[in-house]
Tab-separated table of C-alpha atoms and ligand atoms in Angstrom:
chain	number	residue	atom	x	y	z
A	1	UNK	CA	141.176	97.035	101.519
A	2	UNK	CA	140.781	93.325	102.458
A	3	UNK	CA	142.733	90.892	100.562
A	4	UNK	CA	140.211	88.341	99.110
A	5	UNK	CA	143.195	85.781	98.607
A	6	UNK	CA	144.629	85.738	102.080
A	7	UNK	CA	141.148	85.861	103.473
A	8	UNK	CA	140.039	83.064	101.559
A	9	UNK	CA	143.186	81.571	102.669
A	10	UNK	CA	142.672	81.710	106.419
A	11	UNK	CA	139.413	80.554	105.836
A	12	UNK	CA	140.770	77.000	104.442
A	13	UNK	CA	142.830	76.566	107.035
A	14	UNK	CA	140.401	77.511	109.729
A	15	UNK	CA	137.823	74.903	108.150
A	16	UNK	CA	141.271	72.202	107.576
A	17	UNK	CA	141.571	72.896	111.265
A	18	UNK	CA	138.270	72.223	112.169
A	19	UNK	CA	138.135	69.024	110.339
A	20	UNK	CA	140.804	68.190	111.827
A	21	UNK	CA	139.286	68.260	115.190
A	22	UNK	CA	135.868	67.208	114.224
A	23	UNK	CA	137.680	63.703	113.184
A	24	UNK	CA	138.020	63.197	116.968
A	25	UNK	CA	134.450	63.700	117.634
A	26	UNK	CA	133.272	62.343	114.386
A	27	UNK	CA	132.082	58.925	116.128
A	28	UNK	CA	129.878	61.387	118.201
A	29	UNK	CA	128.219	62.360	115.448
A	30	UNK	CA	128.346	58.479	113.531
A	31	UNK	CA	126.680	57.663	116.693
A	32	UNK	CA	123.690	59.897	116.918
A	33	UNK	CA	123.371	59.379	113.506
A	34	UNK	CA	123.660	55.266	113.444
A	35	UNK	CA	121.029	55.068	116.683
A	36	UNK	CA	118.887	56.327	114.126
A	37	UNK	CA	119.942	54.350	111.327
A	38	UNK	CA	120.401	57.281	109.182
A	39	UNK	CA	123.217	58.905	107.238
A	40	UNK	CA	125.871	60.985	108.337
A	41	UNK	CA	124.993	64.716	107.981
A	42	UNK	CA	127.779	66.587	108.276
A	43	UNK	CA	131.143	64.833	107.283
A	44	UNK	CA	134.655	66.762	108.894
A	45	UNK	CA	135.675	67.565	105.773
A	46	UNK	CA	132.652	68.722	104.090
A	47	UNK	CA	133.671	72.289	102.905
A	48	UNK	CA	131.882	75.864	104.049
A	49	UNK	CA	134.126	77.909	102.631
A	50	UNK	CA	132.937	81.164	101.273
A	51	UNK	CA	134.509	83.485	98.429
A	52	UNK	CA	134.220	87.131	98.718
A	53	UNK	CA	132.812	89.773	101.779
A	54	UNK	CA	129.398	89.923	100.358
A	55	UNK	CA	126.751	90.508	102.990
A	56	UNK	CA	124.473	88.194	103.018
A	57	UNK	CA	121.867	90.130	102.214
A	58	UNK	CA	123.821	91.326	98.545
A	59	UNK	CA	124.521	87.742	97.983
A	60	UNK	CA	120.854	86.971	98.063
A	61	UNK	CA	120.018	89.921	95.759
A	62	UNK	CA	122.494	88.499	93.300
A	63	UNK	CA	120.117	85.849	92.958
A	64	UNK	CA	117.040	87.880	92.662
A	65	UNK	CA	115.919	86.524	96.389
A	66	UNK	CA	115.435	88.664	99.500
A	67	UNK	CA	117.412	87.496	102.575
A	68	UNK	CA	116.239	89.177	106.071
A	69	UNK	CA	115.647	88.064	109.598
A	70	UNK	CA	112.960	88.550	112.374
A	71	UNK	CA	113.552	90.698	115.444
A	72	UNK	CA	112.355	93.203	117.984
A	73	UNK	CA	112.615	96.923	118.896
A	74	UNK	CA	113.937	95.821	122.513
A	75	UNK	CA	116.877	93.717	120.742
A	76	UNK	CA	117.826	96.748	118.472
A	77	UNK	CA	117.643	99.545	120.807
A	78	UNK	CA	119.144	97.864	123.681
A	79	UNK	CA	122.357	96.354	121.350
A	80	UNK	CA	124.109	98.265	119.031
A	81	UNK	CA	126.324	95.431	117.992
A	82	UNK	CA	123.395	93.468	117.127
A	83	UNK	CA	121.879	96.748	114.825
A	84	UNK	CA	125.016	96.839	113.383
A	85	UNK	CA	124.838	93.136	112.221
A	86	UNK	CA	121.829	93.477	111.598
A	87	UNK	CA	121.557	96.089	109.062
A	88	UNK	CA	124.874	94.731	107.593
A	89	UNK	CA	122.998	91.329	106.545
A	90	UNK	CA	119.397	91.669	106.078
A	91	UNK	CA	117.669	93.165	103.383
A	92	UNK	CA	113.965	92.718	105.325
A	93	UNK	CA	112.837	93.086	108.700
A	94	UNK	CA	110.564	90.614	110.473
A	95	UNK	CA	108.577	91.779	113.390
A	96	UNK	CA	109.480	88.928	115.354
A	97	UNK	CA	106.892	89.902	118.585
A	98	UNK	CA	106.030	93.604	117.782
A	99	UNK	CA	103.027	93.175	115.506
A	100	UNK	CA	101.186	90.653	117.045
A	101	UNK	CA	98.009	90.798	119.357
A	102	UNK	CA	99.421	90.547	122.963
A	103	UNK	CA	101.900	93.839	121.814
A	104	UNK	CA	99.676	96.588	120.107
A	105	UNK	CA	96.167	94.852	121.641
A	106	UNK	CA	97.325	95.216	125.335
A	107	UNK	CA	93.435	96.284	125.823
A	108	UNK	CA	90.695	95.593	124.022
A	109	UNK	CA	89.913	99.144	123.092
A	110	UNK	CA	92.974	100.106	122.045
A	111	UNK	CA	95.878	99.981	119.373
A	112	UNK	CA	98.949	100.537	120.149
A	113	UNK	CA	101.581	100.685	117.293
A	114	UNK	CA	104.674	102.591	119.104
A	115	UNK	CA	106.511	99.401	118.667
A	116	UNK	CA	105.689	98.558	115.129
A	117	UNK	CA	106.125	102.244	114.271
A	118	UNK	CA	109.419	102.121	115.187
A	119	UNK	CA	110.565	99.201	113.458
A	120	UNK	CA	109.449	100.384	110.402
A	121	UNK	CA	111.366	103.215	110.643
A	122	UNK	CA	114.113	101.361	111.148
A	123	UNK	CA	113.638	99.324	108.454
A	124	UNK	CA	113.317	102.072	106.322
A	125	UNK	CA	116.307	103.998	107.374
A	126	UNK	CA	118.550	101.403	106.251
A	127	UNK	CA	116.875	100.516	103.445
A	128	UNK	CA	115.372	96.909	104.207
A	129	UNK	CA	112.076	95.867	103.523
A	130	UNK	CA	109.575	95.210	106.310
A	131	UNK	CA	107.472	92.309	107.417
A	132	UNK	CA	104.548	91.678	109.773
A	133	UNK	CA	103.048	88.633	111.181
A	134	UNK	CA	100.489	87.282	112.224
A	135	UNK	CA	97.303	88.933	111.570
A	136	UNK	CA	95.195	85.885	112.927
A	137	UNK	CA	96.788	83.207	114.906
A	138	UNK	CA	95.251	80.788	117.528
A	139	UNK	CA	98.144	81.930	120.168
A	140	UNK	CA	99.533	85.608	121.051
A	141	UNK	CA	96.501	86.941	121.945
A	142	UNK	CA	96.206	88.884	124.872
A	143	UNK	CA	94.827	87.863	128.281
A	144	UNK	CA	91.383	89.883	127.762
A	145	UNK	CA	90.747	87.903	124.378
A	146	UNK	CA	89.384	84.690	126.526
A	147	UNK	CA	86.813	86.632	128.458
A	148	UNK	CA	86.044	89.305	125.792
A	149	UNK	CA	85.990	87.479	122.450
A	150	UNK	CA	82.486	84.710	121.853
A	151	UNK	CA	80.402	83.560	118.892
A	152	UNK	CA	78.562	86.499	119.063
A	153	UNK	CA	81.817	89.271	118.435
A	154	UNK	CA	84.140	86.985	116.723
A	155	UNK	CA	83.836	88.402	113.312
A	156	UNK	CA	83.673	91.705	114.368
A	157	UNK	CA	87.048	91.435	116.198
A	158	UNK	CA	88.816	90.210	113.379
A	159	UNK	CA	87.623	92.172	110.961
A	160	UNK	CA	88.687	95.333	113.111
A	161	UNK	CA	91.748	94.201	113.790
A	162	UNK	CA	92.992	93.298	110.324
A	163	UNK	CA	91.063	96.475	108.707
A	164	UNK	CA	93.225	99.163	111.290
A	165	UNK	CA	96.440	96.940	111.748
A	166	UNK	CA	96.644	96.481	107.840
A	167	UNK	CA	95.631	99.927	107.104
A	168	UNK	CA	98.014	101.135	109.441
A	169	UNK	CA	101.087	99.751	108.103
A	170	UNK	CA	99.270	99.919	103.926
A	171	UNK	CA	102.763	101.047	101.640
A	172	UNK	CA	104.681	100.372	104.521
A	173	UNK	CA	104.764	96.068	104.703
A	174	UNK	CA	106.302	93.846	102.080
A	175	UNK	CA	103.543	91.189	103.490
A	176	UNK	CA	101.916	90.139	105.670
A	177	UNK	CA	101.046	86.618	107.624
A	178	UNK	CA	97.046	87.131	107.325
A	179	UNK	CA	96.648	83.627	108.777
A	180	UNK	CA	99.549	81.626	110.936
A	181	UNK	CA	99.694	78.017	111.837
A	182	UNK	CA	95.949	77.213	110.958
A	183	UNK	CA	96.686	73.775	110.245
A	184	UNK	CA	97.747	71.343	112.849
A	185	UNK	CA	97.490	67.674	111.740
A	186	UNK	CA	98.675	65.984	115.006
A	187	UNK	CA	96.218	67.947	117.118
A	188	UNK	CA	93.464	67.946	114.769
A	189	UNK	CA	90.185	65.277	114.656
A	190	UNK	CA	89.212	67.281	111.485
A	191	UNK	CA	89.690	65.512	108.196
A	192	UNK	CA	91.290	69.149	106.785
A	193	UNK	CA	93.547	69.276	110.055
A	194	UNK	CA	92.555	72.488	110.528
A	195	UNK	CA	93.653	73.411	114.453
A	196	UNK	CA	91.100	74.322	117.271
A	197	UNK	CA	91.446	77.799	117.668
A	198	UNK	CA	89.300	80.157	118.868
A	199	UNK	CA	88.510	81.757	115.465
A	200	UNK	CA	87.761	78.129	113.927
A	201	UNK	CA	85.376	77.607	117.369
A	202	UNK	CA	83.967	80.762	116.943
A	203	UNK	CA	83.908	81.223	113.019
A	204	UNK	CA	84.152	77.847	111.776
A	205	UNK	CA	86.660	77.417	108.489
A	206	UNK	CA	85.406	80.714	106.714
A	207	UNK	CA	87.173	82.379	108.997
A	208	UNK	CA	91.014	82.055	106.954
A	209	UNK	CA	88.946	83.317	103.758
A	210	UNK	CA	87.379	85.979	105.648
A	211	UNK	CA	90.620	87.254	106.968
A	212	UNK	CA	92.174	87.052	103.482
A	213	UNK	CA	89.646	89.203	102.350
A	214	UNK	CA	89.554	91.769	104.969
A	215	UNK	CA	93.406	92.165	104.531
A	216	UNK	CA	93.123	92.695	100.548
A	217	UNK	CA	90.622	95.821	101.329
A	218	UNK	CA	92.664	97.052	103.952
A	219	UNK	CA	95.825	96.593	102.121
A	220	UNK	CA	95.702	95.901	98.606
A	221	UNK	CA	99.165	96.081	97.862
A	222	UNK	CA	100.807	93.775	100.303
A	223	UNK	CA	101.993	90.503	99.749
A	224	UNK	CA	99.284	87.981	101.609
A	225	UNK	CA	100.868	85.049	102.940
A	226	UNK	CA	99.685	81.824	104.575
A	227	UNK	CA	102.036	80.857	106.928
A	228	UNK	CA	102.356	77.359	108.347
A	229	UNK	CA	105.049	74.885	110.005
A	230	UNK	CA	106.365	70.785	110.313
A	231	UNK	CA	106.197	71.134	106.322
A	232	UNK	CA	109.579	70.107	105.910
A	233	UNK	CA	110.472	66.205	106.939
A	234	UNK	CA	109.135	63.057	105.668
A	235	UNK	CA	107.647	62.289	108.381
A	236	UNK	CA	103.663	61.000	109.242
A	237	UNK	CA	102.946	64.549	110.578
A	238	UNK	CA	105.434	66.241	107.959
A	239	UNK	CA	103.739	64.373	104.871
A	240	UNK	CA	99.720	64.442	106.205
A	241	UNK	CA	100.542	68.649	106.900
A	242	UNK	CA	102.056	69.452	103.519
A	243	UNK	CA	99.096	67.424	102.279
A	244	UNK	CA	96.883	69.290	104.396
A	245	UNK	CA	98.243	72.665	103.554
A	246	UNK	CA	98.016	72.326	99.719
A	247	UNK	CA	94.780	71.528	100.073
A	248	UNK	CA	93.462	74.550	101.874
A	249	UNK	CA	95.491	76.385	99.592
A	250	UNK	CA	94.187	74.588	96.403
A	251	UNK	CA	90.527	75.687	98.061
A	252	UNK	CA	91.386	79.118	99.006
A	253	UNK	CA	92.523	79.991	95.393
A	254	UNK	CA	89.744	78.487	93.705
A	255	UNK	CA	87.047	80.206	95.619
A	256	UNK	CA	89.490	83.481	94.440
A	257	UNK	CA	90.195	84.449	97.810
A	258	UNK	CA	93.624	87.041	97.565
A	259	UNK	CA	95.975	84.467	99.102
A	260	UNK	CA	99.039	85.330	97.504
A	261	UNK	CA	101.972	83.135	98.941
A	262	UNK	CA	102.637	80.133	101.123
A	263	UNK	CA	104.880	80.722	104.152
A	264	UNK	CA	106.926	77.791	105.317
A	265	UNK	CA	108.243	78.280	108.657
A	266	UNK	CA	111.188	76.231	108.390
A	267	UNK	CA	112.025	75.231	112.654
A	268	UNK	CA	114.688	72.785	111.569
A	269	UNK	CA	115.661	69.979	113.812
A	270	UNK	CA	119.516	69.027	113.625
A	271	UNK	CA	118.868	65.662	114.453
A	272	UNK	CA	116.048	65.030	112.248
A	273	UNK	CA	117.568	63.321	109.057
A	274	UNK	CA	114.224	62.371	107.707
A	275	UNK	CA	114.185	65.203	104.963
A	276	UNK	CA	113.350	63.590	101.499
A	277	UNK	CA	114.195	66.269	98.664
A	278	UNK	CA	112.092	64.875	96.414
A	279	UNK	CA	109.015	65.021	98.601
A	280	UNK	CA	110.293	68.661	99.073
A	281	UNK	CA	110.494	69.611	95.694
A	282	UNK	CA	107.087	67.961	94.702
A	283	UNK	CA	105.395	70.007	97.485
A	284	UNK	CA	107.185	73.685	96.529
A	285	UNK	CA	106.170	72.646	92.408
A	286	UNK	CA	102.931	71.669	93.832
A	287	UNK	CA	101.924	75.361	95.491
A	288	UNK	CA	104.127	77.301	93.118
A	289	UNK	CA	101.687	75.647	90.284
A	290	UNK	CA	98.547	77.235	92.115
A	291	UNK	CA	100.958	80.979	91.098
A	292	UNK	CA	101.588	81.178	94.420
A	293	UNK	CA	104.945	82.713	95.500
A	294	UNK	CA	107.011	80.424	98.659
A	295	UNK	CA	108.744	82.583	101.180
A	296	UNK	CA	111.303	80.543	103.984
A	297	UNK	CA	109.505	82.708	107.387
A	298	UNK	CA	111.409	81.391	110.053
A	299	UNK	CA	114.331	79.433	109.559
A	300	UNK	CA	116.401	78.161	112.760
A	301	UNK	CA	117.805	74.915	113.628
A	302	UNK	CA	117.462	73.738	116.912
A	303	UNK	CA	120.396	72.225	117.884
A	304	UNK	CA	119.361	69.821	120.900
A	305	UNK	CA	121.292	66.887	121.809
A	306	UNK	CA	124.189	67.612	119.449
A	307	UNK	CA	127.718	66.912	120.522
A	308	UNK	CA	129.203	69.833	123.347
A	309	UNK	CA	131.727	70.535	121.316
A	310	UNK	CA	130.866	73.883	119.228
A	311	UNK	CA	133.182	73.089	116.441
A	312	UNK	CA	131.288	69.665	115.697
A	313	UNK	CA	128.142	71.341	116.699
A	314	UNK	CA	128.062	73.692	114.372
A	315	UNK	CA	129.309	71.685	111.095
A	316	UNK	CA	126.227	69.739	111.758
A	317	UNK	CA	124.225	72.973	111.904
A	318	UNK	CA	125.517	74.305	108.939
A	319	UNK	CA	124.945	71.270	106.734
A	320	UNK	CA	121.398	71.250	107.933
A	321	UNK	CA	120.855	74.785	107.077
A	322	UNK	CA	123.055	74.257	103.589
A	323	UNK	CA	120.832	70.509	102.837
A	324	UNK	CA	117.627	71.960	103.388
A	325	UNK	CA	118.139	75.527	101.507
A	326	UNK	CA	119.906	74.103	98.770
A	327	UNK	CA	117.081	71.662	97.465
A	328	UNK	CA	114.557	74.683	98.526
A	329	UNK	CA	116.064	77.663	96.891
A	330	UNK	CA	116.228	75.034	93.551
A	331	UNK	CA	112.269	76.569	93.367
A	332	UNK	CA	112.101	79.549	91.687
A	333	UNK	CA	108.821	80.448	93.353
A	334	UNK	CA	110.638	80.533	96.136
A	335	UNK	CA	111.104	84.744	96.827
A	336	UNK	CA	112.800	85.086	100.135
A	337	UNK	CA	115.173	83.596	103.227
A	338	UNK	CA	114.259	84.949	106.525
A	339	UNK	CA	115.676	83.740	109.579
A	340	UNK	CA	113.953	83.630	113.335
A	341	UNK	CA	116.800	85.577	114.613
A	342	UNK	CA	120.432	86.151	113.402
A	343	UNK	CA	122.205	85.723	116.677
A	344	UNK	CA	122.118	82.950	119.539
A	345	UNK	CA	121.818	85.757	122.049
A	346	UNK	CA	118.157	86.557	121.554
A	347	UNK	CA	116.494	83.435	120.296
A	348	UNK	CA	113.328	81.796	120.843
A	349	UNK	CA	114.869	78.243	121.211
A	350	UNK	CA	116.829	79.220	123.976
A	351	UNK	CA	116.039	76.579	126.018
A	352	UNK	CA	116.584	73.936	124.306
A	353	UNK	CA	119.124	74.931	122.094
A	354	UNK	CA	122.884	76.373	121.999
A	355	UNK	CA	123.587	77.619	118.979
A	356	UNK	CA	120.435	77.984	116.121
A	357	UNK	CA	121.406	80.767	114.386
A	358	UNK	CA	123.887	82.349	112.126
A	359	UNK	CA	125.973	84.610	114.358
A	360	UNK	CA	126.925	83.155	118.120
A	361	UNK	CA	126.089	85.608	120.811
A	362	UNK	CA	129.083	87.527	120.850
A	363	UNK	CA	128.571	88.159	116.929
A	364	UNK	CA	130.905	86.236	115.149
A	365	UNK	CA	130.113	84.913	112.604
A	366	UNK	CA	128.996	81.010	112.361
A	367	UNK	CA	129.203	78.358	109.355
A	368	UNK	CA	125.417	78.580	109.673
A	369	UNK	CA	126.451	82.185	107.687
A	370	UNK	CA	128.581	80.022	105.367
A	371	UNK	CA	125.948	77.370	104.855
A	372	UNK	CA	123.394	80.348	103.642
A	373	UNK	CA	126.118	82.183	101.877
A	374	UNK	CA	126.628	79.042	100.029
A	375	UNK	CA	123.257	77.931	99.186
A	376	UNK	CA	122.584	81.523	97.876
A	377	UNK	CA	125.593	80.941	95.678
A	378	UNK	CA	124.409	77.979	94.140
A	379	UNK	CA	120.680	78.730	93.697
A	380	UNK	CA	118.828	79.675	90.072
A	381	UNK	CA	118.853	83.239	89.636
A	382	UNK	CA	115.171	84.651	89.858
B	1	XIL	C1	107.669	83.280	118.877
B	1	XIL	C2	108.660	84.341	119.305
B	1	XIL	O1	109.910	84.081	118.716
B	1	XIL	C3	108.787	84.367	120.804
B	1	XIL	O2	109.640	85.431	121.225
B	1	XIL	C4	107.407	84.522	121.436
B	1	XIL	O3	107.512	84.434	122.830
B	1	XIL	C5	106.453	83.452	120.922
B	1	XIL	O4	106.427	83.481	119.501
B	1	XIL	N1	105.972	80.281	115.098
B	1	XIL	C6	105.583	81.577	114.836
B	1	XIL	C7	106.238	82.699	115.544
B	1	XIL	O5	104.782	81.797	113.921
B	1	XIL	O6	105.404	83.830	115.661
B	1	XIL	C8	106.742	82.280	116.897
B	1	XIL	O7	107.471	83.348	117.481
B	1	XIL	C9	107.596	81.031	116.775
B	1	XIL	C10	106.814	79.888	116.193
């Protein structure tokens, strides 16, 4: 049996330690934050302790809220470690790669779902929930889409690919991303920011209600979500998308089209301290008032340009994670935390980034898993 006390114990000196050495480095940190004329995220004494050996996954459950993470057969069956974490902490399983077009679609004429399949069963065998995105996105298509797909067969490829994908996986998938990253307001010359993709080219706007649709008859049970990103600062581009995205959302549900949640992607930047809770809370109030449920799809924080130092590093990790989840998770419409990853060894960000995620590549646990741990703790029960 663990002693809570003594554990608890270790824990405040660890973090006493670590403040400690993060006074050293704090002007570092002043610094980056100063240049910018902003304030200080993460002070060396600001506390991340955490009471109790709760997963996170049971502390999230304690709140009525589902905590999981995104990843892919290769990770699992090539790292039992990482399983082992995995299943430890997440009650729902994101198919980070496994569902999308360029992995089951490797030729027009076929569907492949040997990786999907599998994940599932994973996810099923220990007892977590399971996710899939995207159903329609503008990028993971395969190479044959460019020469294959036209004005003419547009329709007809969507509609068969969200009619067997969905049906495949009906009573198996919490939900589903129908429709990912539709809006982009900095690329856009469309009033709605809707992105150039090749389904807007070839389908004009209809198409997001006409995928919403096909889903619901496919799969009439499964959580529909739009899923979107750069919702989260108050910033031009982070204030003219949320606008953006309520509004196609305001339209979608009163034409009655099954749209049944709002994803927010959630890519934090560490450096960005242009988050304005307020703003934030006005925008999750805003979609939750349409009865739309909010689910967190892919939270990471990319951690470029942060001081070398890990300890320092990840303080100002963890108080990005803790800031931004603690105003969030304040919305009770707000069902789910899923992170892009759990541990720095397989992450997207890889290149630009050290150390996004909650566990550092060797699996130890990071104050990122404090910060979430935390924020659970403190957020309304559902
Ligand atoms: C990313 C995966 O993490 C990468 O492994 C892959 O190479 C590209 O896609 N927004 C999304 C996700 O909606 O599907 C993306 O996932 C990350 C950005």
């Amino acid at each position: 049996m663990f002693n809570h006390q003594s554990i608890a114990r270790r824990h405040a000196i660890k973090l006493g330690l670590a403040g400690l050495l993060g006074m050293t480095t704090v002007t570092t940190t002043e610094a980056i934050n100063r240049g910018r004329q902003t304030p200080l995220r993460s002070h060396p004494k600001r506390d991340f302790t955490v009471v109790g050996q709760a997963s996170l996954k049971q502390r999230a459950a304690a709140k009525g809220l589902i905590f999981g993470a995104a990843t892919e057969q290769r990770i699992l069956l090539t790292n039992t470690q990482f399983a082992n974490t995995f299943v430890k902490d997440c009650g729902m399983l994101v198919a980070e790669n496994d569902l999308k077009w360029f992995t089951i679609r490797s030729n027009p004429h076929i569907f492949d779902f040997t990786k999907g399949d599998w994940l599932a069963k994973f996810a099923r065998t220990h007892g977590m929930l399971f996710r899939g995105t995207p159903l329609v996105w503008e990028l993971g298509l395969p190479r044959w889409f460019k020469k294959k797909v036209n004005h003419k067969n547009a329709e007809r490829f969507l509609v068969e690919h969200i009619t067997k994908v969905a049906k495949h996986y009906a009573g198996i998938v919490h939900s589903w991303d129908v429709v990912n990253e539709a809006i982009a307001v900095s690329r856009s010359k469309r009033s709605d920011g809707l992105s150039r993709s090749p389904w807007l080219e070839f389908l004009g706007e209809g198409y997001i209600e006409l995928a919403f649709r096909t889903a619901a008859k496919a799969d009439p049970k499964a959580m529909l979500v739009y899923n979107d990103r750069w919702l989260d600062y108050d910033t031009p581009v982070g204030n003219a998308q949320r606008a953006a995205v309520l509004k196609l959302l305001e339209r979608l549900k009163s034409k009655k089209i099954p749209v049944h949640a709002l994803g927010i992607q959630a890519h934090l930047k560490a450096r960005e301290t242009r988050f304005n809770a307020e703003k934030m809370r006005g925008f999750l109030k805003d979609v939750a008032s349409l009865g739309l449920k909010i689910l967190i799809t892919e939270l990471d924080v990319q951690d470029e340009g942060l001081p070398a130092d890990s300890m320092v590093r990840d303080r100002i990790i963890a108080a990005a994670y803790e800031d931004y989840l603690s105003v969030v998770l304040d919305e009770k419409a707000v069902i789910a935390v899923l992170t892009w990853g759990l541990s720095d060894r397989y992450t997207w960000l890889s290149r630009t980034s050290k150390r996004p995620l909650l566990y550092d590549s060797y699996f130890q646990r990071k104050l990122a898993w404090n910060a979430i741990a935390r924020a659970f703790e403190q957020a309304p029960k559902r």
